[in-house]
mmCIF file of C-alpha atoms in Angstrom:
data_model
loop_
_atom_site.group_PDB
_atom_site.id
_atom_site.type_symbol
_atom_site.label_atom_id
_atom_site.label_comp_id
_atom_site.label_asym_id
_atom_site.label_seq_id
_atom_site.Cartn_x
_atom_site.Cartn_y
_atom_site.Cartn_z
ATOM 1 C CA MET A 281 122.260 136.143 198.710
ATOM 2 C CA ALA A 282 123.500 135.380 202.451
ATOM 3 C CA ALA A 283 127.148 134.532 202.222
ATOM 4 C CA SER A 284 128.499 131.045 201.807
ATOM 5 C CA LYS A 285 130.111 129.733 205.231
ATOM 6 C CA PRO A 286 132.789 127.377 205.863
ATOM 7 C CA ALA A 287 131.987 123.461 205.077
ATOM 8 C CA ALA A 288 130.874 122.893 208.120
ATOM 9 C CA SER A 289 130.778 118.826 207.849
ATOM 10 C CA SER A 290 133.832 118.402 208.419
ATOM 11 C CA LYS A 291 135.289 118.104 212.115
ATOM 12 C CA PRO A 292 138.587 118.870 213.914
ATOM 13 C CA THR A 293 140.862 117.006 213.496
ATOM 14 C CA LEU A 294 143.506 115.693 215.743
ATOM 15 C CA THR A 295 146.272 117.958 214.458
ATOM 16 C CA THR A 296 143.892 121.191 215.346
ATOM 17 C CA HIS A 297 143.404 119.790 218.563
ATOM 18 C CA LEU A 298 147.236 119.504 219.596
ATOM 19 C CA LEU A 299 148.394 122.331 217.863
ATOM 20 C CA ALA A 300 145.415 124.572 219.318
ATOM 21 C CA GLY A 301 145.659 122.886 223.130
ATOM 22 C CA GLY A 302 149.370 123.470 222.858
ATOM 23 C CA ALA A 303 148.766 127.085 222.080
ATOM 24 C CA ALA A 304 145.981 127.922 224.858
ATOM 25 C CA GLY A 305 148.006 125.622 227.326
ATOM 26 C CA LEU A 306 151.751 127.165 227.091
ATOM 27 C CA ALA A 307 149.137 131.037 226.819
ATOM 28 C CA GLU A 308 148.431 129.823 229.711
ATOM 29 C CA SER A 309 151.389 129.012 231.907
ATOM 30 C CA LEU A 310 153.174 131.554 231.060
ATOM 31 C CA CYS A 311 150.257 133.724 232.152
ATOM 32 C CA CYS A 312 149.672 132.022 236.019
ATOM 33 C CA HIS A 313 152.588 129.553 236.552
ATOM 34 C CA PRO A 314 153.133 131.919 239.394
ATOM 35 C CA LEU A 315 150.164 132.001 240.981
ATOM 36 C CA ASP A 316 150.498 127.913 241.340
ATOM 37 C CA THR A 317 154.119 127.774 242.734
ATOM 38 C CA ILE A 318 152.285 130.180 245.139
ATOM 39 C CA LYS A 319 150.279 127.477 245.642
ATOM 40 C CA VAL A 320 152.274 124.518 245.864
ATOM 41 C CA ARG A 321 154.262 126.836 249.207
ATOM 42 C CA MET A 322 151.305 127.346 250.737
ATOM 43 C CA GLN A 323 150.235 123.288 250.643
ATOM 44 C CA LEU A 324 153.885 122.824 251.741
ATOM 45 C CA ARG A 325 153.922 124.922 254.691
ATOM 46 C CA ASN A 326 154.414 123.177 257.851
ATOM 47 C CA SER A 327 153.697 126.040 261.106
ATOM 48 C CA ARG A 328 154.319 123.649 263.137
ATOM 49 C CA ARG A 329 158.260 122.823 262.337
ATOM 50 C CA SER A 330 158.403 126.673 260.541
ATOM 51 C CA ALA A 331 160.663 128.655 263.418
ATOM 52 C CA ASP A 332 160.440 131.781 260.985
ATOM 53 C CA PRO A 333 156.615 132.192 261.373
ATOM 54 C CA ALA A 334 155.550 132.509 257.211
ATOM 55 C CA PRO A 335 153.079 134.421 255.665
ATOM 56 C CA LYS A 336 149.432 133.289 255.409
ATOM 57 C CA SER A 337 148.353 135.404 252.381
ATOM 58 C CA PHE A 338 148.892 134.649 249.141
ATOM 59 C CA LEU A 339 150.438 138.113 248.206
ATOM 60 C CA GLY A 340 152.195 137.936 251.621
ATOM 61 C CA VAL A 341 153.459 134.567 250.140
ATOM 62 C CA GLY A 342 154.265 135.697 246.720
ATOM 63 C CA ARG A 343 156.385 138.474 248.084
ATOM 64 C CA ARG A 344 158.102 136.707 250.772
ATOM 65 C CA ILE A 345 159.694 134.361 247.424
ATOM 66 C CA VAL A 346 160.421 137.105 245.391
ATOM 67 C CA GLN A 347 162.381 138.728 247.974
ATOM 68 C CA ARG A 348 164.737 136.084 249.525
ATOM 69 C CA GLU A 349 164.726 133.690 245.762
ATOM 70 C CA GLY A 350 164.401 136.412 243.323
ATOM 71 C CA VAL A 351 161.513 136.767 240.898
ATOM 72 C CA LEU A 352 162.163 133.663 237.946
ATOM 73 C CA ALA A 353 161.757 131.672 241.401
ATOM 74 C CA LEU A 354 158.341 132.398 240.751
ATOM 75 C CA TYR A 355 158.557 130.299 237.335
ATOM 76 C CA LYS A 356 160.611 127.152 239.148
ATOM 77 C CA GLY A 357 159.426 124.728 237.164
ATOM 78 C CA LEU A 358 158.164 126.005 234.353
ATOM 79 C CA GLY A 359 160.203 124.024 231.577
ATOM 80 C CA ALA A 360 158.158 120.563 233.223
ATOM 81 C CA VAL A 361 154.849 122.527 232.785
ATOM 82 C CA VAL A 362 155.470 123.724 229.157
ATOM 83 C CA THR A 363 156.941 120.081 228.020
ATOM 84 C CA GLY A 364 153.795 118.226 228.937
ATOM 85 C CA ILE A 365 151.339 121.336 227.727
ATOM 86 C CA VAL A 366 151.109 120.304 224.487
ATOM 87 C CA PRO A 367 150.014 116.219 225.241
ATOM 88 C CA LYS A 368 147.986 117.695 227.712
ATOM 89 C CA MET A 369 146.203 120.023 226.391
ATOM 90 C CA ALA A 370 146.220 117.493 222.935
ATOM 91 C CA ILE A 371 145.921 114.349 225.028
ATOM 92 C CA ARG A 372 142.711 117.187 227.084
ATOM 93 C CA PHE A 373 140.679 117.915 224.241
ATOM 94 C CA SER A 374 140.911 114.820 221.869
ATOM 95 C CA SER A 375 139.855 112.408 223.854
ATOM 96 C CA PHE A 376 137.092 114.423 225.139
ATOM 97 C CA GLU A 377 135.597 115.021 222.660
ATOM 98 C CA LEU A 378 136.717 111.222 221.047
ATOM 99 C CA TYR A 379 134.459 110.751 224.272
ATOM 100 C CA LYS A 380 132.183 112.526 223.590
ATOM 101 C CA SER A 381 131.648 110.907 220.111
ATOM 102 C CA TRP A 382 131.503 107.746 222.018
ATOM 103 C CA LEU A 383 128.171 108.690 224.039
ATOM 104 C CA ALA A 384 126.275 111.276 221.504
ATOM 105 C CA ASP A 385 122.984 109.737 219.945
ATOM 106 C CA GLU A 386 121.851 108.533 217.066
ATOM 107 C CA ALA A 387 121.173 112.016 215.771
ATOM 108 C CA GLY A 388 124.854 113.039 216.527
ATOM 109 C CA LYS A 389 123.449 115.119 220.333
ATOM 110 C CA VAL A 390 125.593 114.607 223.999
ATOM 111 C CA SER A 391 124.062 114.185 227.075
ATOM 112 C CA VAL A 392 124.753 116.769 229.906
ATOM 113 C CA GLY A 393 125.038 113.756 231.920
ATOM 114 C CA GLY A 394 127.713 112.515 228.263
ATOM 115 C CA VAL A 395 129.568 115.372 228.850
ATOM 116 C CA PHE A 396 130.219 114.831 232.307
ATOM 117 C CA LEU A 397 131.409 111.771 231.448
ATOM 118 C CA ALA A 398 133.368 112.950 228.753
ATOM 119 C CA GLY A 399 134.935 115.225 231.221
ATOM 120 C CA LEU A 400 135.523 112.050 233.963
ATOM 121 C CA GLY A 401 137.194 110.715 231.304
ATOM 122 C CA ALA A 402 139.685 112.743 229.839
ATOM 123 C CA GLY A 403 141.095 113.594 233.316
ATOM 124 C CA VAL A 404 141.397 110.187 233.601
ATOM 125 C CA THR A 405 144.053 110.029 231.024
ATOM 126 C CA GLU A 406 145.998 113.312 230.774
ATOM 127 C CA ALA A 407 146.580 112.600 234.219
ATOM 128 C CA VAL A 408 148.377 109.019 233.456
ATOM 129 C CA ALA A 409 149.646 110.154 230.326
ATOM 130 C CA VAL A 410 151.347 113.016 231.691
ATOM 131 C CA VAL A 411 150.566 115.307 234.726
ATOM 132 C CA THR A 412 151.288 113.153 237.354
ATOM 133 C CA PRO A 413 155.198 112.748 235.762
ATOM 134 C CA MET A 414 155.249 116.690 235.007
ATOM 135 C CA ASP A 415 153.625 117.536 238.737
ATOM 136 C CA VAL A 416 156.229 115.538 240.603
ATOM 137 C CA ILE A 417 159.011 116.661 238.645
ATOM 138 C CA LYS A 418 157.482 120.204 238.958
ATOM 139 C CA ILE A 419 156.765 120.312 243.032
ATOM 140 C CA ARG A 420 159.754 118.963 243.418
ATOM 141 C CA LEU A 421 161.305 121.970 241.628
ATOM 142 C CA GLN A 422 158.961 125.169 243.349
ATOM 143 C CA ALA A 423 159.623 123.121 246.788
ATOM 144 C CA GLN A 424 163.198 124.482 246.943
ATOM 145 C CA ARG A 425 163.803 127.219 248.456
ATOM 146 C CA HIS A 426 167.195 128.995 247.038
ATOM 147 C CA SER A 427 167.972 132.040 245.287
ATOM 148 C CA THR A 428 167.488 133.185 241.749
ATOM 149 C CA VAL A 429 170.375 135.662 241.429
ATOM 150 C CA ASP A 430 173.315 133.863 244.215
ATOM 151 C CA PRO A 431 175.584 131.333 241.278
ATOM 152 C CA MET A 432 176.942 130.019 244.748
ATOM 153 C CA ASP A 433 173.541 128.394 245.576
ATOM 154 C CA VAL A 434 173.116 125.453 243.624
ATOM 155 C CA PRO A 435 170.192 123.253 244.079
ATOM 156 C CA LYS A 436 169.820 119.408 243.771
ATOM 157 C CA TYR A 437 167.790 119.983 240.602
ATOM 158 C CA ARG A 438 168.497 122.662 238.113
ATOM 159 C CA ASN A 439 166.023 121.971 235.980
ATOM 160 C CA ALA A 440 162.903 119.917 234.460
ATOM 161 C CA MET A 441 165.630 117.420 232.673
ATOM 162 C CA HIS A 442 167.564 117.387 235.333
ATOM 163 C CA ALA A 443 165.048 116.635 238.233
ATOM 164 C CA ALA A 444 163.412 113.669 236.116
ATOM 165 C CA TYR A 445 166.979 112.501 235.942
ATOM 166 C CA THR A 446 168.014 112.601 239.567
ATOM 167 C CA ILE A 447 164.794 110.884 240.215
ATOM 168 C CA VAL A 448 164.588 108.610 238.259
ATOM 169 C CA ARG A 449 167.980 107.141 239.709
ATOM 170 C CA GLU A 450 167.580 107.391 243.204
ATOM 171 C CA GLU A 451 164.164 107.010 244.052
ATOM 172 C CA GLY A 452 163.490 104.983 240.711
ATOM 173 C CA VAL A 453 160.928 105.397 237.654
ATOM 174 C CA MET A 454 157.602 104.624 239.542
ATOM 175 C CA THR A 455 158.292 107.925 241.726
ATOM 176 C CA LEU A 456 157.112 109.437 237.946
ATOM 177 C CA TYR A 457 153.917 108.337 239.324
ATOM 178 C CA LYS A 458 153.444 109.001 243.146
ATOM 179 C CA GLY A 459 150.248 110.259 243.599
ATOM 180 C CA VAL A 460 148.571 108.914 240.670
ATOM 181 C CA ALA A 461 145.788 108.268 241.957
ATOM 182 C CA LEU A 462 145.158 111.523 243.714
ATOM 183 C CA THR A 463 145.898 112.834 240.814
ATOM 184 C CA ALA A 464 143.504 111.443 238.478
ATOM 185 C CA LEU A 465 140.940 111.541 240.971
ATOM 186 C CA ARG A 466 141.677 115.475 240.605
ATOM 187 C CA GLN A 467 141.319 116.048 236.831
ATOM 188 C CA SER A 468 138.909 114.125 236.521
ATOM 189 C CA THR A 469 136.609 116.102 238.999
ATOM 190 C CA ASN A 470 138.085 119.507 237.870
ATOM 191 C CA GLN A 471 137.358 118.520 234.040
ATOM 192 C CA ALA A 472 134.362 116.426 234.439
ATOM 193 C CA VAL A 473 132.511 120.170 236.097
ATOM 194 C CA ASN A 474 134.256 122.182 234.081
ATOM 195 C CA PHE A 475 133.103 120.603 230.410
ATOM 196 C CA THR A 476 130.363 120.804 231.565
ATOM 197 C CA PHE A 477 129.476 123.921 233.000
ATOM 198 C CA TYR A 478 131.550 125.237 230.009
ATOM 199 C CA GLN A 479 129.610 123.798 227.466
ATOM 200 C CA GLU A 480 126.229 124.497 228.480
ATOM 201 C CA PHE A 481 127.426 128.042 229.168
ATOM 202 C CA LYS A 482 128.601 128.040 226.000
ATOM 203 C CA HIS A 483 124.735 126.727 224.277
ATOM 204 C CA ILE A 484 123.311 129.747 226.542
ATOM 205 C CA ALA A 485 124.934 132.433 225.316
ATOM 206 C CA ALA A 486 125.150 131.478 221.372
ATOM 207 C CA ARG A 487 121.192 130.341 222.490
ATOM 208 C CA LEU A 488 119.868 134.065 224.042
ATOM 209 C CA GLN A 489 122.641 135.981 221.336
ATOM 210 C CA GLY A 490 121.565 133.880 218.186
ATOM 211 C CA VAL A 491 124.986 133.564 217.002
ATOM 212 C CA ASP A 492 127.124 129.816 215.745
ATOM 213 C CA GLU A 493 130.459 131.659 217.301
ATOM 214 C CA LEU A 494 130.464 133.436 220.555
ATOM 215 C CA PRO A 495 132.898 136.553 220.341
ATOM 216 C CA SER A 496 137.030 135.415 221.992
ATOM 217 C CA TYR A 497 135.965 138.179 225.917
ATOM 218 C CA GLN A 498 132.844 135.854 225.950
ATOM 219 C CA HIS A 499 134.701 132.103 226.233
ATOM 220 C CA LEU A 500 136.931 133.965 227.978
ATOM 221 C CA ILE A 501 134.271 134.243 230.781
ATOM 222 C CA LEU A 502 132.438 131.745 230.520
ATOM 223 C CA GLY A 503 136.135 129.886 231.288
ATOM 224 C CA GLY A 504 136.671 131.168 233.943
ATOM 225 C CA VAL A 505 133.782 131.352 235.488
ATOM 226 C CA SER A 506 133.791 127.495 234.498
ATOM 227 C CA GLY A 507 137.346 127.167 235.569
ATOM 228 C CA ALA A 508 137.061 128.469 239.129
ATOM 229 C CA MET A 509 134.596 125.532 240.364
ATOM 230 C CA GLY A 510 137.185 121.985 240.295
ATOM 231 C CA PRO A 511 139.369 123.346 242.921
ATOM 232 C CA ILE A 512 136.590 124.625 245.410
ATOM 233 C CA SER A 513 135.202 120.549 245.069
ATOM 234 C CA ASN A 514 139.172 118.786 245.288
ATOM 235 C CA ALA A 515 140.815 121.893 247.810
ATOM 236 C CA PRO A 516 141.253 118.599 249.843
ATOM 237 C CA ILE A 517 143.023 115.887 247.388
ATOM 238 C CA ASP A 518 144.799 118.304 245.988
ATOM 239 C CA THR A 519 146.698 119.404 249.283
ATOM 240 C CA ILE A 520 147.820 115.095 249.389
ATOM 241 C CA LYS A 521 148.807 115.060 245.939
ATOM 242 C CA THR A 522 151.248 117.818 246.906
ATOM 243 C CA ARG A 523 151.947 116.253 250.034
ATOM 244 C CA ILE A 524 152.794 113.388 248.959
ATOM 245 C CA GLN A 525 154.751 114.164 245.559
ATOM 246 C CA ARG A 526 157.138 116.448 247.459
ATOM 247 C CA ALA A 527 158.519 113.574 249.651
ATOM 248 C CA THR A 528 161.156 111.512 248.855
ATOM 249 C CA SER A 529 160.130 108.416 247.749
ATOM 250 C CA LEU A 530 160.254 104.497 250.175
ATOM 251 C CA LYS A 531 160.708 101.054 248.555
ATOM 252 C CA SER A 532 159.036 99.924 251.774
ATOM 253 C CA GLU A 533 156.212 102.094 251.775
ATOM 254 C CA SER A 534 152.589 101.613 249.390
ATOM 255 C CA GLY A 535 150.770 104.336 247.701
ATOM 256 C CA TRP A 536 147.655 103.693 249.978
ATOM 257 C CA SER A 537 150.010 103.840 253.917
ATOM 258 C CA ARG A 538 151.347 106.907 252.209
ATOM 259 C CA PHE A 539 147.749 108.407 251.512
ATOM 260 C CA VAL A 540 146.538 107.311 255.066
ATOM 261 C CA THR A 541 149.968 109.185 256.408
ATOM 262 C CA VAL A 542 149.801 112.551 255.104
ATOM 263 C CA THR A 543 145.834 112.690 255.311
ATOM 264 C CA ARG A 544 146.276 111.598 259.119
ATOM 265 C CA ASP A 545 149.294 113.219 259.850
ATOM 266 C CA ILE A 546 147.693 116.980 258.384
ATOM 267 C CA ALA A 547 144.332 116.688 260.075
ATOM 268 C CA GLN A 548 146.066 115.374 263.237
ATOM 269 C CA LYS A 549 149.285 118.217 263.746
ATOM 270 C CA GLU A 550 148.003 120.613 261.178
ATOM 271 C CA GLY A 551 144.012 120.504 261.723
ATOM 272 C CA TYR A 552 141.071 119.593 258.802
ATOM 273 C CA ARG A 553 141.564 123.629 257.707
ATOM 274 C CA ALA A 554 144.901 122.485 256.373
ATOM 275 C CA PHE A 555 143.630 120.913 253.581
ATOM 276 C CA TYR A 556 142.574 124.195 251.841
ATOM 277 C CA ARG A 557 145.590 125.874 252.373
ATOM 278 C CA GLY A 558 146.316 127.423 248.363
ATOM 279 C CA LEU A 559 143.033 126.896 247.940
ATOM 280 C CA THR A 560 142.671 130.722 247.153
ATOM 281 C CA PRO A 561 145.676 130.763 244.838
ATOM 282 C CA ARG A 562 144.286 127.835 243.515
ATOM 283 C CA VAL A 563 141.978 129.071 242.275
ATOM 284 C CA LEU A 564 143.112 132.390 240.855
ATOM 285 C CA ARG A 565 145.542 130.645 238.661
ATOM 286 C CA VAL A 566 143.148 127.818 237.568
ATOM 287 C CA ALA A 567 140.099 129.876 236.573
ATOM 288 C CA PRO A 568 142.563 132.991 234.651
ATOM 289 C CA GLY A 569 143.626 129.897 233.543
ATOM 290 C CA GLN A 570 140.617 127.857 231.964
ATOM 291 C CA ALA A 571 139.884 131.330 230.946
ATOM 292 C CA ILE A 572 142.935 131.758 228.747
ATOM 293 C CA THR A 573 143.126 128.176 227.925
ATOM 294 C CA PHE A 574 138.951 128.181 226.477
ATOM 295 C CA MET A 575 139.414 131.765 224.393
ATOM 296 C CA VAL A 576 142.689 130.896 222.535
ATOM 297 C CA TYR A 577 141.736 127.049 221.994
ATOM 298 C CA GLU A 578 138.613 128.412 220.796
ATOM 299 C CA LYS A 579 139.870 131.330 218.426
ATOM 300 C CA VAL A 580 143.179 129.004 217.245
ATOM 301 C CA LYS A 581 140.885 126.657 216.097
ATOM 302 C CA SER A 582 138.705 129.079 214.478
ATOM 303 C CA TRP A 583 141.833 129.750 212.235
ATOM 304 C CA ILE A 584 142.638 126.307 211.644
ATOM 305 C CA ASP A 585 139.559 125.656 209.983
ATOM 306 C CA LEU A 586 139.058 129.004 208.196
ATOM 307 C CA TRP A 587 143.070 127.955 206.922
ATOM 308 C CA ASN A 588 141.338 124.493 205.568
ATOM 309 C CA ALA A 589 138.564 125.585 204.494
ATOM 310 C CA ARG A 590 140.383 127.991 202.334
ATOM 311 C CA PRO A 591 141.332 125.604 199.843
ATOM 312 C CA GLN A 592 137.882 124.614 198.486
ATOM 313 C CA HIS A 593 136.144 128.135 198.728
ATOM 314 C CA MET A 594 139.739 128.526 196.382
ATOM 315 C CA GLY A 595 138.740 125.294 194.465
ATOM 316 C CA LEU A 596 134.979 127.653 194.102
ATOM 317 C CA ALA A 597 136.281 130.374 192.248
ATOM 318 C CA SER A 598 138.231 129.139 189.827
ATOM 319 C CA LYS A 599 135.560 126.965 188.324
ATOM 320 C CA LYS A 600 133.475 130.443 188.874
ATOM 321 C CA TYR A 601 135.023 132.637 186.699
ATOM 322 C CA ALA A 602 136.364 129.676 184.791
#
């Protein structure tokens, strides 16, 4: 006689998504943040302005940061990321599941197009709620070229909280939402592609193997493959967004004029290839990041589901032996 499984009828709650997503995001940021710092430095490099030629490869940029500023410089802006990672992941996964439920048919099934739209909506939601302010603070911190080993070298922004306070005091609270449209466009395309390919890959792998649940290493591989596709499709958007968010805000300048000015300056002064600066470290940052995120998320969610099902099994066992 087959062993009984935990009841599958109950769907994961928002708390489940919060805990699983938060754990996944924390693991991902700790592992992959140095690659994001290198990516930002590559995107902010302007070869025409710099008298000191900077290395062009991501390994060269990373080595230069460590030599000049110390190993901890690779983790500049991590505080802003970690502070926002729990609500970001909670919003991403819970809003994705919510939008999926709205797009499901009477049988509860969601088409590939529905998954894509749900991912699109989840990306916009997280961009407006969390990602844009977090990115502005993170980029300001990462753009500072100061030594982390010299106590006399005091940066303008000491940490994430101090950066947020200084930006709001000097430039206004709306500066934290600079580039929100581009961030929403980047996040929505990322998550639409990411969730669609991951969900399809997961269903195909499960069907081919005849299993209900994939092992963790397969979640890792599938998450990495699906995670690499978004950055390739929207690299110019990410570069323009980074330049806009790094610059000091001018009250007389509208968001659209900033976008046009930055885009024109990059194209005219640096060439169209500059729009793809930092693509390699971004793919190397996002792909393993999504691999870790999906693997940890699926594992933690399964642990929470087992824990929630435990009282039911204890109750059944007590009735059996009563």
